[in-house]
Coordinates of N, CA and C in Angstrom, one line a residue:
M1281 N 80.0 97.1 116.7 CA 81.3 97.8 117.0 C 82.4 97.0 116.4
I1282 N 83.4 97.8 115.8 CA 84.5 97.1 115.2 C 85.8 97.9 115.7
D1283 N 86.8 97.1 116.0 CA 88.1 97.7 116.4 C 89.2 97.3 115.3
P1284 N 89.2 98.0 114.2 CA 90.1 97.7 113.1 C 91.6 97.8 113.5
S1285 N 91.9 98.6 114.4 CA 93.3 98.7 114.8 C 93.8 97.4 115.5
Q1286 N 93.1 96.9 116.5 CA 93.5 95.7 117.1 C 93.2 94.5 116.2
G1287 N 92.1 94.6 115.4 CA 91.7 93.5 114.6 C 92.7 93.1 113.5
T1288 N 93.4 94.1 113.0 CA 94.4 93.8 112.0 C 95.8 94.0 112.4
G1289 N 96.0 94.9 113.4 CA 97.4 95.1 113.9 C 98.2 95.9 112.9
R1290 N 97.5 96.5 111.9 CA 98.2 97.2 110.8 C 97.4 98.5 110.5
A1291 N 98.1 99.6 110.6 CA 97.4 100.9 110.3 C 97.0 101.0 108.8
D1292 N 97.7 100.3 107.9 CA 97.4 100.4 106.5 C 96.0 99.7 106.2
L1293 N 95.5 98.9 107.1 CA 94.3 98.2 106.8 C 93.1 98.8 107.5
V1294 N 93.3 99.8 108.4 CA 92.3 100.4 109.2 C 91.2 101.1 108.3
T1295 N 91.6 101.8 107.3 CA 90.6 102.5 106.5 C 89.7 101.6 105.8
A1296 N 90.2 100.5 105.2 CA 89.3 99.6 104.5 C 88.3 98.9 105.4
L1297 N 88.8 98.5 106.6 CA 87.9 97.9 107.6 C 86.8 98.8 108.1
C1298 N 87.2 100.1 108.3 CA 86.2 101.1 108.7 C 85.1 101.3 107.7
K1299 N 85.5 101.4 106.4 CA 84.6 101.6 105.3 C 83.6 100.4 105.2
G1300 N 84.2 99.2 105.3 CA 83.3 98.0 105.2 C 82.4 97.9 106.4
A1301 N 82.9 98.2 107.6 CA 82.1 98.1 108.8 C 80.9 99.1 108.8
V1302 N 81.2 100.3 108.3 CA 80.2 101.4 108.2 C 79.1 101.0 107.2
A1303 N 79.6 100.5 106.1 CA 78.7 100.0 105.0 C 77.8 98.9 105.5
M1304 N 78.2 98.1 106.4 CA 77.4 97.0 106.9 C 76.6 97.5 108.1
G1305 N 76.7 98.7 108.5 CA 75.8 99.2 109.6 C 76.4 99.3 111.0
A1306 N 77.7 99.2 111.1 CA 78.3 99.3 112.4 C 77.9 100.5 113.2
D1307 N 77.7 100.3 114.5 CA 77.3 101.4 115.4 C 78.5 102.2 115.9
A1308 N 79.7 101.6 115.9 CA 80.8 102.3 116.4 C 82.1 101.8 115.8
L1309 N 83.1 102.6 115.8 CA 84.5 102.3 115.4 C 85.4 102.6 116.5
L1310 N 86.3 101.7 116.8 CA 87.3 102.0 117.8 C 88.7 102.1 117.1
I1311 N 89.2 103.3 116.9 CA 90.4 103.5 116.1 C 91.5 104.1 116.9
E1312 N 92.6 103.5 116.9 CA 93.8 104.0 117.7 C 94.4 105.1 116.8
V1313 N 94.6 106.3 117.4 CA 95.1 107.4 116.7 C 96.3 108.0 117.6
H1314 N 97.3 108.4 116.9 CA 98.5 109.0 117.6 C 99.1 110.1 116.7
P1315 N 99.5 111.2 117.3 CA 100.1 112.2 116.5 C 101.4 111.8 115.8
N1316 N 102.1 110.8 116.3 CA 103.3 110.3 115.7 C 103.4 108.8 116.0
P1317 N 102.7 107.9 115.3 CA 102.6 106.5 115.6 C 104.0 105.8 115.8
A1318 N 105.0 106.3 115.0 CA 106.3 105.7 115.2 C 106.9 105.9 116.6
E1319 N 106.4 106.9 117.3 CA 106.9 107.2 118.6 C 106.0 106.7 119.7
A1320 N 104.9 106.0 119.4 CA 104.0 105.5 120.4 C 104.6 104.5 121.3
W1321 N 104.3 104.6 122.6 CA 104.9 103.7 123.5 C 104.5 102.2 123.3
S1322 N 103.3 102.0 122.7 CA 102.9 100.7 122.4 C 101.9 100.7 121.2
D1323 N 101.9 99.6 120.5 CA 101.0 99.5 119.3 C 101.1 100.5 118.2
G1324 N 102.3 101.1 118.1 CA 102.5 102.1 117.1 C 102.2 101.7 115.7
V1325 N 102.4 100.4 115.3 CA 102.3 99.9 114.0 C 100.8 99.9 113.6
Q1326 N 99.9 99.9 114.6 CA 98.5 99.8 114.2 C 97.7 101.1 114.5
Q1327 N 98.4 102.1 114.8 CA 97.8 103.4 115.1 C 97.9 104.3 113.8
V1328 N 96.8 105.0 113.5 CA 96.8 105.9 112.4 C 97.2 107.3 112.9
S1329 N 97.8 108.1 112.0 CA 98.2 109.5 112.3 C 97.0 110.4 112.4
L1330 N 97.1 111.5 113.0 CA 96.0 112.5 113.0 C 95.6 112.9 111.6
Q1331 N 96.5 113.0 110.7 CA 96.1 113.4 109.3 C 95.3 112.2 108.6
L1332 N 95.8 111.0 108.8 CA 95.0 109.9 108.2 C 93.7 109.7 108.9
F1333 N 93.6 110.0 110.1 CA 92.3 109.9 110.8 C 91.3 111.0 110.2
A1334 N 91.8 112.2 110.0 CA 91.0 113.2 109.5 C 90.5 112.9 108.1
Q1335 N 91.4 112.3 107.3 CA 91.1 111.9 105.9 C 90.0 110.8 106.0
L1336 N 90.2 109.8 106.9 CA 89.3 108.7 107.0 C 87.9 109.2 107.4
M1337 N 87.8 110.1 108.3 CA 86.5 110.6 108.7 C 85.8 111.3 107.5
S1338 N 86.5 112.0 106.6 CA 85.9 112.6 105.5 C 85.5 111.5 104.4
E1339 N 86.3 110.5 104.3 CA 86.0 109.4 103.3 C 84.8 108.6 103.8
L1340 N 84.6 108.5 105.1 CA 83.5 107.7 105.6 C 82.1 108.3 105.4
R1341 N 82.0 109.6 105.2 CA 80.7 110.2 105.0 C 79.8 109.6 104.0
P1342 N 80.3 109.3 102.7 CA 79.4 108.6 101.8 C 78.9 107.2 102.2
F1343 N 79.8 106.5 103.0 CA 79.4 105.2 103.5 C 78.3 105.3 104.5
I1344 N 78.5 106.3 105.4 CA 77.5 106.5 106.5 C 76.2 106.9 105.8
Q1345 N 76.2 107.7 104.9 CA 74.9 108.1 104.2 C 74.3 107.0 103.5
A1346 N 75.1 106.2 102.8 CA 74.6 105.0 102.0 C 74.0 104.0 103.0
A1347 N 74.5 103.9 104.2 CA 73.9 103.0 105.2 C 72.7 103.5 105.9
G1348 N 72.3 104.8 105.5 CA 71.2 105.4 106.2 C 71.4 105.8 107.6
R1349 N 72.7 106.1 107.9 CA 73.1 106.6 109.2 C 73.5 108.1 109.2
E1350 N 73.7 108.6 110.4 CA 74.1 110.0 110.5 C 75.5 110.1 111.0

């Protein structure tokens, strides 16, 4: 399991860490998501928007398949 949100503290690094973790066979990703990260009560700088989260999920599909996962 990897927590790229807390691990980096920066939303702009979450996508790269998720892809790397999935490619290495991670069983789970803990991603902080907020509809408007700039208005989050805490940790806004490390939260991804709903749009970025949806994009990330679609981009992860080839990594999941390459790792032999579902």
